[in-house]
PDB file of C-alpha atoms in Angstrom:
ATOM      1  CA  UNK A 190      -5.039  -9.913  14.679  1.00 91.00           C
ATOM      2  CA  UNK A 191      -6.029 -13.010  13.051  1.00 96.00           C
ATOM      3  CA  UNK A 192      -3.644 -15.717  10.509  1.00 96.00           C
ATOM      4  CA  UNK A 193      -4.771 -17.216   6.980  1.00 97.00           C
ATOM      5  CA  UNK A 194      -3.214 -20.073   5.790  1.00 97.00           C
ATOM      6  CA  UNK A 195      -3.094 -19.815   1.761  1.00 96.00           C
ATOM      7  CA  UNK A 196      -2.999 -22.226  -1.092  1.00 93.00           C
ATOM      8  CA  UNK A 197       0.858 -22.182  -0.746  1.00 91.00           C
ATOM      9  CA  UNK A 198       1.049 -23.171   2.526  1.00 95.00           C
ATOM     10  CA  UNK A 199       2.498 -19.666   3.562  1.00 96.00           C
ATOM     11  CA  UNK A 200       0.988 -18.063   6.515  1.00 97.00           C
ATOM     12  CA  UNK A 201      -0.099 -14.441   6.107  1.00 97.00           C
ATOM     13  CA  UNK A 202      -2.106 -12.086   9.338  1.00 97.00           C
ATOM     14  CA  UNK A 203      -4.580  -9.572   8.609  1.00 98.00           C
ATOM     15  CA  UNK A 204      -7.500  -8.525  10.356  1.00 98.00           C
ATOM     16  CA  UNK A 205     -11.123  -7.719   9.664  1.00 98.00           C
ATOM     17  CA  UNK A 206     -12.461  -5.005  11.815  1.00 98.00           C
ATOM     18  CA  UNK A 207     -16.086  -4.876  12.095  1.00 97.00           C
ATOM     19  CA  UNK A 208     -16.539  -8.523  10.230  1.00 96.00           C
ATOM     20  CA  UNK A 209     -20.055  -9.332  10.677  1.00 95.00           C
ATOM     21  CA  UNK A 210     -21.569  -5.917  10.277  1.00 96.00           C
ATOM     22  CA  UNK A 211     -21.384  -6.547   6.058  1.00 93.00           C
ATOM     23  CA  UNK A 212     -23.971  -3.303   6.194  1.00 94.00           C
ATOM     24  CA  UNK A 213     -20.244  -1.579   6.903  1.00 96.00           C
ATOM     25  CA  UNK A 214     -18.450  -0.856   2.750  1.00 97.00           C
ATOM     26  CA  UNK A 215     -15.009  -2.544   3.183  1.00 98.00           C
ATOM     27  CA  UNK A 216     -11.676  -0.963   2.753  1.00 98.00           C
ATOM     28  CA  UNK A 217      -9.121  -2.946   2.059  1.00 98.00           C
ATOM     29  CA  UNK A 218      -5.573  -0.651   3.430  1.00 98.00           C
ATOM     30  CA  UNK A 219      -2.038  -2.334   2.248  1.00 98.00           C
ATOM     31  CA  UNK A 220       1.339  -1.274   2.717  1.00 97.00           C
ATOM     32  CA  UNK A 221       5.082   0.024   2.244  1.00 97.00           C
ATOM     33  CA  UNK A 222       7.720  -2.131   2.418  1.00 96.00           C
ATOM     34  CA  UNK A 223       8.918  -3.217   5.905  1.00 95.00           C
ATOM     35  CA  UNK A 224       5.797  -1.688   7.032  1.00 95.00           C
ATOM     36  CA  UNK A 225       3.006  -3.336   8.712  1.00 94.00           C
ATOM     37  CA  UNK A 226      -0.341  -3.591   9.431  1.00 97.00           C
ATOM     38  CA  UNK A 227      -0.290  -1.422  12.618  1.00 96.00           C
ATOM     39  CA  UNK A 228       1.007   1.471  10.688  1.00 97.00           C
ATOM     40  CA  UNK A 229      -2.305   2.958  10.138  1.00 98.00           C
ATOM     41  CA  UNK A 230      -3.834   2.972  13.727  1.00 97.00           C
ATOM     42  CA  UNK A 231      -4.652   6.523  13.128  1.00 97.00           C
ATOM     43  CA  UNK A 232      -6.514   6.479   9.270  1.00 98.00           C
ATOM     44  CA  UNK A 233      -8.618   2.845  10.602  1.00 98.00           C
ATOM     45  CA  UNK A 234      -9.763   4.935  13.678  1.00 98.00           C
ATOM     46  CA  UNK A 235     -10.801   7.975  11.021  1.00 98.00           C
ATOM     47  CA  UNK A 236     -12.938   5.583   8.903  1.00 98.00           C
ATOM     48  CA  UNK A 237     -14.045   3.517  11.205  1.00 98.00           C
ATOM     49  CA  UNK A 238     -15.939   7.005  12.572  1.00 98.00           C
ATOM     50  CA  UNK A 239     -17.033   7.263   9.043  1.00 98.00           C
ATOM     51  CA  UNK A 240     -18.505   4.414   8.933  1.00 98.00           C
ATOM     52  CA  UNK A 241     -16.561   1.441   7.301  1.00 98.00           C
ATOM     53  CA  UNK A 242     -15.255  -1.442   7.778  1.00 98.00           C
ATOM     54  CA  UNK A 243     -10.856  -2.427   7.458  1.00 98.00           C
ATOM     55  CA  UNK A 244      -9.536  -4.642   6.520  1.00 98.00           C
ATOM     56  CA  UNK A 245      -5.586  -5.350   6.967  1.00 98.00           C
ATOM     57  CA  UNK A 246      -2.218  -7.275   6.398  1.00 98.00           C
ATOM     58  CA  UNK A 247       0.695  -8.252   6.061  1.00 97.00           C
ATOM     59  CA  UNK A 248       2.538  -9.067   3.325  1.00 97.00           C
ATOM     60  CA  UNK A 249       5.243 -11.992   3.562  1.00 97.00           C
ATOM     61  CA  UNK A 250       7.856 -11.288   6.259  1.00 96.00           C
ATOM     62  CA  UNK A 251       5.793  -8.907   7.678  1.00 97.00           C
ATOM     63  CA  UNK A 252       3.886  -8.809  10.169  1.00 93.00           C
ATOM     64  CA  UNK A 253       3.367 -12.347  11.312  1.00 94.00           C
ATOM     65  CA  UNK A 254       3.151 -13.393   7.994  1.00 96.00           C
ATOM     66  CA  UNK A 255       5.262 -15.795   6.734  1.00 97.00           C
ATOM     67  CA  UNK A 256       7.959 -15.914   3.038  1.00 97.00           C
ATOM     68  CA  UNK A 257       8.191 -18.156   0.696  1.00 96.00           C
ATOM     69  CA  UNK A 258      10.717 -21.238  -0.099  1.00 95.00           C
ATOM     70  CA  UNK A 259      12.119 -19.071  -2.350  1.00 96.00           C
ATOM     71  CA  UNK A 260      12.704 -15.775  -1.385  1.00 95.00           C
ATOM     72  CA  UNK A 261      12.866 -14.453  -4.761  1.00 95.00           C
ATOM     73  CA  UNK A 262      10.343 -16.195  -6.351  1.00 96.00           C
ATOM     74  CA  UNK A 263       7.381 -13.185  -4.923  1.00 97.00           C
ATOM     75  CA  UNK A 264       6.217 -11.087  -7.654  1.00 98.00           C
ATOM     76  CA  UNK A 265       3.682  -8.420  -7.697  1.00 98.00           C
ATOM     77  CA  UNK A 266       1.221 -11.184  -9.434  1.00 98.00           C
ATOM     78  CA  UNK A 267       2.084 -13.876  -6.119  1.00 97.00           C
ATOM     79  CA  UNK A 268       0.439 -10.907  -3.673  1.00 98.00           C
ATOM     80  CA  UNK A 269      -2.344 -10.412  -5.363  1.00 98.00           C
ATOM     81  CA  UNK A 270      -3.106 -13.858  -5.766  1.00 97.00           C
ATOM     82  CA  UNK A 271      -2.513 -13.429  -1.814  1.00 97.00           C
ATOM     83  CA  UNK A 272      -5.255 -11.016  -1.137  1.00 97.00           C
ATOM     84  CA  UNK A 273      -7.411 -12.726  -3.689  1.00 97.00           C
ATOM     85  CA  UNK A 274      -7.118 -15.572  -1.536  1.00 97.00           C
ATOM     86  CA  UNK A 275      -7.261 -14.237   1.737  1.00 97.00           C
ATOM     87  CA  UNK A 276     -10.798 -11.960   0.298  1.00 97.00           C
ATOM     88  CA  UNK A 277     -12.422 -15.768  -0.855  1.00 96.00           C
ATOM     89  CA  UNK A 278     -11.476 -16.812   1.997  1.00 96.00           C
ATOM     90  CA  UNK A 279     -13.870 -14.598   3.935  1.00 95.00           C
ATOM     91  CA  UNK A 280     -16.937 -14.957   1.276  1.00 94.00           C
ATOM     92  CA  UNK A 281     -15.982 -11.560  -0.772  1.00 95.00           C
ATOM     93  CA  UNK A 282     -15.020 -12.370  -3.420  1.00 90.00           C
ATOM     94  CA  UNK A 283     -18.976 -13.056  -4.822  1.00 81.00           C
ATOM     95  CA  UNK A 284     -22.176 -11.202  -5.827  1.00 74.00           C
ATOM     96  CA  UNK A 285     -22.050  -8.309  -7.811  1.00 70.00           C
ATOM     97  CA  UNK A 286     -21.203  -5.432  -5.459  1.00 77.00           C
ATOM     98  CA  UNK A 287     -17.916  -4.880  -5.695  1.00 90.00           C
ATOM     99  CA  UNK A 288     -16.089  -7.156  -2.434  1.00 93.00           C
ATOM    100  CA  UNK A 289     -14.122  -4.004  -1.664  1.00 97.00           C
ATOM    101  CA  UNK A 290     -15.582   0.109  -0.805  1.00 97.00           C
ATOM    102  CA  UNK A 291     -11.799   0.776  -1.581  1.00 98.00           C
ATOM    103  CA  UNK A 292      -8.315  -0.230  -1.595  1.00 98.00           C
ATOM    104  CA  UNK A 293      -6.030   2.416   0.018  1.00 98.00           C
ATOM    105  CA  UNK A 294      -2.579   1.577  -0.951  1.00 98.00           C
ATOM    106  CA  UNK A 295       1.136   3.147  -0.335  1.00 98.00           C
ATOM    107  CA  UNK A 296       4.865   2.539  -1.287  1.00 98.00           C
ATOM    108  CA  UNK A 297       4.443  -1.053  -3.339  1.00 98.00           C
ATOM    109  CA  UNK A 298       0.564  -1.690  -1.714  1.00 98.00           C
ATOM    110  CA  UNK A 299      -0.169   0.923  -4.325  1.00 98.00           C
ATOM    111  CA  UNK A 300       1.379  -0.637  -7.251  1.00 98.00           C
ATOM    112  CA  UNK A 301      -0.090  -3.829  -5.723  1.00 98.00           C
ATOM    113  CA  UNK A 302      -3.618  -2.069  -6.013  1.00 98.00           C
ATOM    114  CA  UNK A 303      -3.030  -1.340  -9.576  1.00 98.00           C
ATOM    115  CA  UNK A 304      -1.855  -5.202 -10.400  1.00 98.00           C
ATOM    116  CA  UNK A 305      -5.104  -6.358  -8.271  1.00 98.00           C
ATOM    117  CA  UNK A 306      -7.760  -3.814  -9.617  1.00 98.00           C
ATOM    118  CA  UNK A 307      -6.585  -5.384 -13.379  1.00 98.00           C
ATOM    119  CA  UNK A 308      -6.560  -8.712 -12.989  1.00 97.00           C
ATOM    120  CA  UNK A 309      -9.665  -8.880 -10.575  1.00 96.00           C
ATOM    121  CA  UNK A 310     -11.753  -6.234 -12.821  1.00 96.00           C
ATOM    122  CA  UNK A 311     -15.319  -4.875 -10.382  1.00 95.00           C
ATOM    123  CA  UNK A 312     -13.918  -6.738  -7.107  1.00 96.00           C
ATOM    124  CA  UNK A 313     -12.148  -2.405  -5.953  1.00 97.00           C
ATOM    125  CA  UNK A 314     -15.076   0.541  -6.510  1.00 97.00           C
ATOM    126  CA  UNK A 315     -12.305   3.313  -5.329  1.00 98.00           C
ATOM    127  CA  UNK A 316      -8.607   3.371  -5.597  1.00 98.00           C
ATOM    128  CA  UNK A 317      -6.659   5.538  -4.327  1.00 98.00           C
ATOM    129  CA  UNK A 318      -2.816   5.139  -5.299  1.00 98.00           C
ATOM    130  CA  UNK A 319      -0.389   6.874  -2.982  1.00 98.00           C
ATOM    131  CA  UNK A 320       3.598   7.332  -2.749  1.00 98.00           C
ATOM    132  CA  UNK A 321       4.538   4.647  -5.595  1.00 98.00           C
ATOM    133  CA  UNK A 322       6.923   4.530  -7.829  1.00 97.00           C
ATOM    134  CA  UNK A 323       5.410   2.722 -11.548  1.00 97.00           C
ATOM    135  CA  UNK A 324       7.839   0.727 -12.216  1.00 98.00           C
ATOM    136  CA  UNK A 325      10.843  -1.582 -11.098  1.00 97.00           C
ATOM    137  CA  UNK A 326      13.228   0.373 -11.232  1.00 96.00           C
ATOM    138  CA  UNK A 327      15.963  -2.635 -13.219  1.00 96.00           C
ATOM    139  CA  UNK A 328      12.952  -1.327 -16.168  1.00 96.00           C
ATOM    140  CA  UNK A 329      14.998   2.085 -15.818  1.00 93.00           C
ATOM    141  CA  UNK A 330      18.652   1.027 -15.593  1.00 94.00           C
ATOM    142  CA  UNK A 331      19.385   0.960 -11.964  1.00 93.00           C
ATOM    143  CA  UNK A 332      18.054  -0.791  -8.544  1.00 94.00           C
ATOM    144  CA  UNK A 333      18.180   0.586  -4.762  1.00 94.00           C
ATOM    145  CA  UNK A 334      17.005  -2.418  -3.733  1.00 95.00           C
ATOM    146  CA  UNK A 335      19.842  -5.213  -3.940  1.00 95.00           C
ATOM    147  CA  UNK A 336      22.338  -3.342  -2.276  1.00 96.00           C
ATOM    148  CA  UNK A 337      19.667  -2.286   0.921  1.00 96.00           C
ATOM    149  CA  UNK A 338      19.042  -6.341   0.837  1.00 97.00           C
ATOM    150  CA  UNK A 339      23.212  -7.284   0.516  1.00 97.00           C
ATOM    151  CA  UNK A 340      23.599  -4.235   3.250  1.00 96.00           C
ATOM    152  CA  UNK A 341      21.418  -5.427   5.286  1.00 96.00           C
ATOM    153  CA  UNK A 342      22.371  -8.826   5.853  1.00 96.00           C
ATOM    154  CA  UNK A 343      25.336  -8.341   6.296  1.00 96.00           C
ATOM    155  CA  UNK A 344      24.500  -6.620   9.024  1.00 95.00           C
ATOM    156  CA  UNK A 345      22.609  -9.509  10.352  1.00 95.00           C
ATOM    157  CA  UNK A 346      19.521  -7.084  11.131  1.00 94.00           C
ATOM    158  CA  UNK A 347      17.234  -4.672  10.120  1.00 95.00           C
ATOM    159  CA  UNK A 348      18.264  -1.836  12.239  1.00 94.00           C
ATOM    160  CA  UNK A 349      20.597   0.064   9.783  1.00 94.00           C
ATOM    161  CA  UNK A 350      18.315  -0.482   7.240  1.00 95.00           C
ATOM    162  CA  UNK A 351      15.305   1.204   9.798  1.00 96.00           C
ATOM    163  CA  UNK A 352      17.233   3.631  10.622  1.00 95.00           C
ATOM    164  CA  UNK A 353      18.182   4.393   7.053  1.00 95.00           C
ATOM    165  CA  UNK A 354      14.274   4.471   5.646  1.00 96.00           C
ATOM    166  CA  UNK A 355      13.040   6.326   8.597  1.00 96.00           C
ATOM    167  CA  UNK A 356      15.806   8.921   7.543  1.00 95.00           C
ATOM    168  CA  UNK A 357      14.777   8.877   3.857  1.00 94.00           C
ATOM    169  CA  UNK A 358      11.133   8.538   4.294  1.00 96.00           C
ATOM    170  CA  UNK A 359      10.551  11.190   7.092  1.00 96.00           C
ATOM    171  CA  UNK A 360      13.933  13.418   8.215  1.00 93.00           C
ATOM    172  CA  UNK A 361      15.265  14.356  11.510  1.00 93.00           C
ATOM    173  CA  UNK A 362      13.628  17.796  11.375  1.00 95.00           C
ATOM    174  CA  UNK A 363       9.327  15.426  11.193  1.00 96.00           C
ATOM    175  CA  UNK A 364      11.568  12.784  13.884  1.00 96.00           C
ATOM    176  CA  UNK A 365      12.711  15.481  16.514  1.00 96.00           C
ATOM    177  CA  UNK A 366       8.669  16.656  16.380  1.00 97.00           C
ATOM    178  CA  UNK A 367       7.479  14.056  16.638  1.00 96.00           C
ATOM    179  CA  UNK A 368       8.929  11.142  18.948  1.00 97.00           C
ATOM    180  CA  UNK A 369       6.217   9.139  19.960  1.00 96.00           C
ATOM    181  CA  UNK A 370       5.190   8.363  16.763  1.00 96.00           C
ATOM    182  CA  UNK A 371       8.799   7.882  15.349  1.00 96.00           C
ATOM    183  CA  UNK A 372       9.037   5.673  17.566  1.00 97.00           C
ATOM    184  CA  UNK A 373       6.317   3.533  17.543  1.00 96.00           C
ATOM    185  CA  UNK A 374       7.092   3.326  13.469  1.00 96.00           C
ATOM    186  CA  UNK A 375      10.288   2.073  14.449  1.00 96.00           C
ATOM    187  CA  UNK A 376       9.601  -0.659  16.708  1.00 95.00           C
ATOM    188  CA  UNK A 377       7.093  -1.416  14.030  1.00 95.00           C
ATOM    189  CA  UNK A 378       9.733  -1.396  11.287  1.00 95.00           C
ATOM    190  CA  UNK A 379      11.918  -3.610  13.235  1.00 94.00           C
ATOM    191  CA  UNK A 380       9.673  -6.369  13.324  1.00 92.00           C
ATOM    192  CA  UNK A 381       9.963  -7.096   9.601  1.00 96.00           C
ATOM    193  CA  UNK A 382      12.664 -10.392   9.168  1.00 96.00           C
ATOM    194  CA  UNK A 383      15.482 -10.350   6.859  1.00 97.00           C
ATOM    195  CA  UNK A 384      13.481 -12.572   4.748  1.00 97.00           C
ATOM    196  CA  UNK A 385      10.284 -10.569   4.320  1.00 97.00           C
ATOM    197  CA  UNK A 386      12.340  -7.820   3.939  1.00 97.00           C
ATOM    198  CA  UNK A 387      14.595  -9.378   0.747  1.00 97.00           C
ATOM    199  CA  UNK A 388      11.349 -11.478  -0.851  1.00 97.00           C
ATOM    200  CA  UNK A 389       9.990  -7.705  -0.902  1.00 98.00           C
ATOM    201  CA  UNK A 390      12.320  -6.112  -2.324  1.00 97.00           C
ATOM    202  CA  UNK A 391      12.376  -8.887  -5.305  1.00 97.00           C
ATOM    203  CA  UNK A 392       9.617  -7.895  -6.623  1.00 98.00           C
ATOM    204  CA  UNK A 393      10.143  -4.302  -6.267  1.00 98.00           C
ATOM    205  CA  UNK A 394      12.866  -5.556  -8.739  1.00 97.00           C
ATOM    206  CA  UNK A 395      11.309  -8.243 -10.696  1.00 97.00           C
ATOM    207  CA  UNK A 396      10.640  -7.252 -14.726  1.00 96.00           C
ATOM    208  CA  UNK A 397       7.614  -7.894 -14.057  1.00 97.00           C
ATOM    209  CA  UNK A 398       7.117  -5.032 -12.696  1.00 98.00           C
ATOM    210  CA  UNK A 399       5.495  -2.835 -14.864  1.00 98.00           C
ATOM    211  CA  UNK A 400       2.402  -1.353 -14.198  1.00 98.00           C
ATOM    212  CA  UNK A 401       2.657   1.376 -16.827  1.00 97.00           C
ATOM    213  CA  UNK A 402       1.009  -0.544 -19.751  1.00 97.00           C
ATOM    214  CA  UNK A 403      -2.193  -1.110 -16.898  1.00 98.00           C
ATOM    215  CA  UNK A 404      -2.816   2.864 -16.283  1.00 98.00           C
ATOM    216  CA  UNK A 405      -5.050   3.469 -18.929  1.00 96.00           C
ATOM    217  CA  UNK A 406      -6.896   0.567 -18.087  1.00 97.00           C
ATOM    218  CA  UNK A 407      -8.024   1.015 -14.167  1.00 98.00           C
ATOM    219  CA  UNK A 408     -11.258   2.992 -15.748  1.00 97.00           C
ATOM    220  CA  UNK A 409     -12.345  -0.562 -17.186  1.00 96.00           C
ATOM    221  CA  UNK A 410     -11.564  -2.390 -13.764  1.00 97.00           C
ATOM    222  CA  UNK A 411     -12.542   0.501 -10.788  1.00 97.00           C
ATOM    223  CA  UNK A 412     -15.362   3.143 -10.711  1.00 96.00           C
ATOM    224  CA  UNK A 413     -13.305   5.750  -9.513  1.00 97.00           C
ATOM    225  CA  UNK A 414      -9.170   6.586  -8.562  1.00 98.00           C
ATOM    226  CA  UNK A 415      -7.519   8.762  -6.789  1.00 98.00           C
ATOM    227  CA  UNK A 416      -3.686   9.648  -6.300  1.00 98.00           C
ATOM    228  CA  UNK A 417      -1.975  10.834  -3.451  1.00 98.00           C
ATOM    229  CA  UNK A 418       1.180  12.228  -2.998  1.00 98.00           C
ATOM    230  CA  UNK A 419       4.263  13.675   0.005  1.00 98.00           C
ATOM    231  CA  UNK A 420       5.268  17.042  -1.291  1.00 97.00           C
ATOM    232  CA  UNK A 421       8.453  15.842   0.243  1.00 96.00           C
ATOM    233  CA  UNK A 422       8.256  12.273  -1.303  1.00 97.00           C
ATOM    234  CA  UNK A 423      12.308  12.486  -3.507  1.00 95.00           C
ATOM    235  CA  UNK A 424      10.363  12.797  -7.503  1.00 96.00           C
ATOM    236  CA  UNK A 425       7.493  10.750  -6.931  1.00 97.00           C
ATOM    237  CA  UNK A 426       5.139  14.005  -6.889  1.00 97.00           C
ATOM    238  CA  UNK A 427       6.644  14.086 -11.026  1.00 97.00           C
ATOM    239  CA  UNK A 428       6.246  10.346 -11.405  1.00 97.00           C
ATOM    240  CA  UNK A 429       2.317  10.017  -9.963  1.00 97.00           C
ATOM    241  CA  UNK A 430       1.509  13.565 -11.526  1.00 98.00           C
ATOM    242  CA  UNK A 431       2.750  11.371 -15.799  1.00 97.00           C
ATOM    243  CA  UNK A 432       0.473   8.895 -13.949  1.00 98.00           C
ATOM    244  CA  UNK A 433      -2.152  10.994 -12.857  1.00 98.00           C
ATOM    245  CA  UNK A 434      -2.450  11.422 -16.660  1.00 97.00           C
ATOM    246  CA  UNK A 435      -2.204   8.211 -17.962  1.00 98.00           C
ATOM    247  CA  UNK A 436      -5.117   7.171 -15.599  1.00 98.00           C
ATOM    248  CA  UNK A 437      -6.942  10.096 -16.783  1.00 97.00           C
ATOM    249  CA  UNK A 438      -6.536   9.726 -20.953  1.00 97.00           C
ATOM    250  CA  UNK A 439      -8.323   6.147 -20.162  1.00 97.00           C
ATOM    251  CA  UNK A 440     -11.143   7.254 -18.197  1.00 96.00           C
ATOM    252  CA  UNK A 441     -11.523   9.633 -21.130  1.00 96.00           C
ATOM    253  CA  UNK A 442     -11.015   7.175 -23.154  1.00 95.00           C
ATOM    254  CA  UNK A 443     -14.149   5.468 -21.969  1.00 94.00           C
ATOM    255  CA  UNK A 444     -16.329   7.551 -21.974  1.00 93.00           C
ATOM    256  CA  UNK A 445     -16.135   8.609 -17.890  1.00 91.00           C
ATOM    257  CA  UNK A 446     -16.617  11.708 -16.804  1.00 85.00           C
ATOM    258  CA  UNK A 447     -14.791  11.542 -13.898  1.00 86.00           C
ATOM    259  CA  UNK A 448     -11.870  14.049 -12.976  1.00 92.00           C
ATOM    260  CA  UNK A 449      -8.398  11.696 -12.045  1.00 96.00           C
ATOM    261  CA  UNK A 450      -7.316  13.863  -8.731  1.00 97.00           C
ATOM    262  CA  UNK A 451      -3.801  14.375  -7.871  1.00 98.00           C
ATOM    263  CA  UNK A 452      -3.185  15.133  -4.097  1.00 98.00           C
ATOM    264  CA  UNK A 453       0.349  16.599  -3.052  1.00 98.00           C
ATOM    265  CA  UNK A 454      -0.119  15.531   0.632  1.00 98.00           C
ATOM    266  CA  UNK A 455       2.435  19.343   2.466  1.00 97.00           C
ATOM    267  CA  UNK A 456       5.274  18.725   3.644  1.00 95.00           C
ATOM    268  CA  UNK A 457       4.561  14.757   3.911  1.00 97.00           C
ATOM    269  CA  UNK A 458       6.913  12.631   2.261  1.00 96.00           C
ATOM    270  CA  UNK A 459       7.041   8.445   1.934  1.00 97.00           C
ATOM    271  CA  UNK A 460       4.634   7.070   3.843  1.00 97.00           C
ATOM    272  CA  UNK A 461       2.504  10.279   3.862  1.00 97.00           C
ATOM    273  CA  UNK A 462      -0.897   9.372   6.178  1.00 97.00           C
ATOM    274  CA  UNK A 463       1.416   9.305   8.294  1.00 97.00           C
ATOM    275  CA  UNK A 464       3.338  12.604   8.724  1.00 97.00           C
ATOM    276  CA  UNK A 465       0.611  13.971   6.794  1.00 97.00           C
ATOM    277  CA  UNK A 466      -1.577  12.345   8.719  1.00 97.00           C
ATOM    278  CA  UNK A 467      -4.380  15.277   9.054  1.00 97.00           C
ATOM    279  CA  UNK A 468      -4.632  15.947   5.385  1.00 98.00           C
ATOM    280  CA  UNK A 469      -4.205  12.833   4.173  1.00 98.00           C
ATOM    281  CA  UNK A 470      -7.671  12.412   6.104  1.00 98.00           C
ATOM    282  CA  UNK A 471      -9.317  15.579   3.868  1.00 98.00           C
ATOM    283  CA  UNK A 472      -8.164  13.717   0.964  1.00 97.00           C
ATOM    284  CA  UNK A 473      -9.331  10.222   1.169  1.00 98.00           C
ATOM    285  CA  UNK A 474     -12.459  10.269   3.589  1.00 97.00           C
ATOM    286  CA  UNK A 475     -14.529  12.332   1.149  1.00 97.00           C
ATOM    287  CA  UNK A 476     -13.577  11.579  -2.087  1.00 97.00           C
ATOM    288  CA  UNK A 477     -14.384   7.308  -0.096  1.00 97.00           C
ATOM    289  CA  UNK A 478     -17.949   8.883   1.323  1.00 93.00           C
ATOM    290  CA  UNK A 479     -19.272  10.630  -2.108  1.00 85.00           C
TER     291      UNK A 479
END
């Protein structure tokens, strides 16, 4: 693990594998709420075997990344700025070719990938959007995040929030059948600080989070897009089906012949690269290698 000091003075924890092997195309992995970059360990091994190098990093208050003084100040735009600053420090924001061969994001990391791609056209070649909502729930008249933050604050730890999240993401059957992986994931999630949980929830609650107008513009910003979602991830297969339609319209209007595919991972939940690992790898690796 390495630490980078952002222009704001905050720190961001990250890892850049095969940093000194620029012949390997670069893949960036972006996390969900309450997770950290070690979630991706098995995926990273496959990416290395396929000839890629990988950038992993942690959101504010996750892993060793610090939080802003104002916990309500975090937005998807500020998170995108953090990533851009890190990539600049790593020397990846100059040059004629895309800095990132691929961005794979899950949940808020997927929403962030869309924001980043539109803010920095041409920096991402292949965008893989996994298990994500399209906009802040507050724009639809509800707020699941506020009560979760309040409950975690009242409890004084992330333990209850982690237990509830494990149930929501994976369910009892998978947890019982995969005790070692479930224990590893739970342990990583418990390292999220209360401040980190609140400040990242603030980004999800912020009414500026609305990616719906951006989906049609992705064709002008990246070369290719693929969407992936767990079959059991609440209503997200439907939400991401609508998302795929909008992205495809943008590609059609831009005169690109690419088919934007939505892959549904059987029996997987919200973090489909963990409980749907094998099918997830089959969905993303060939796409990145084309």
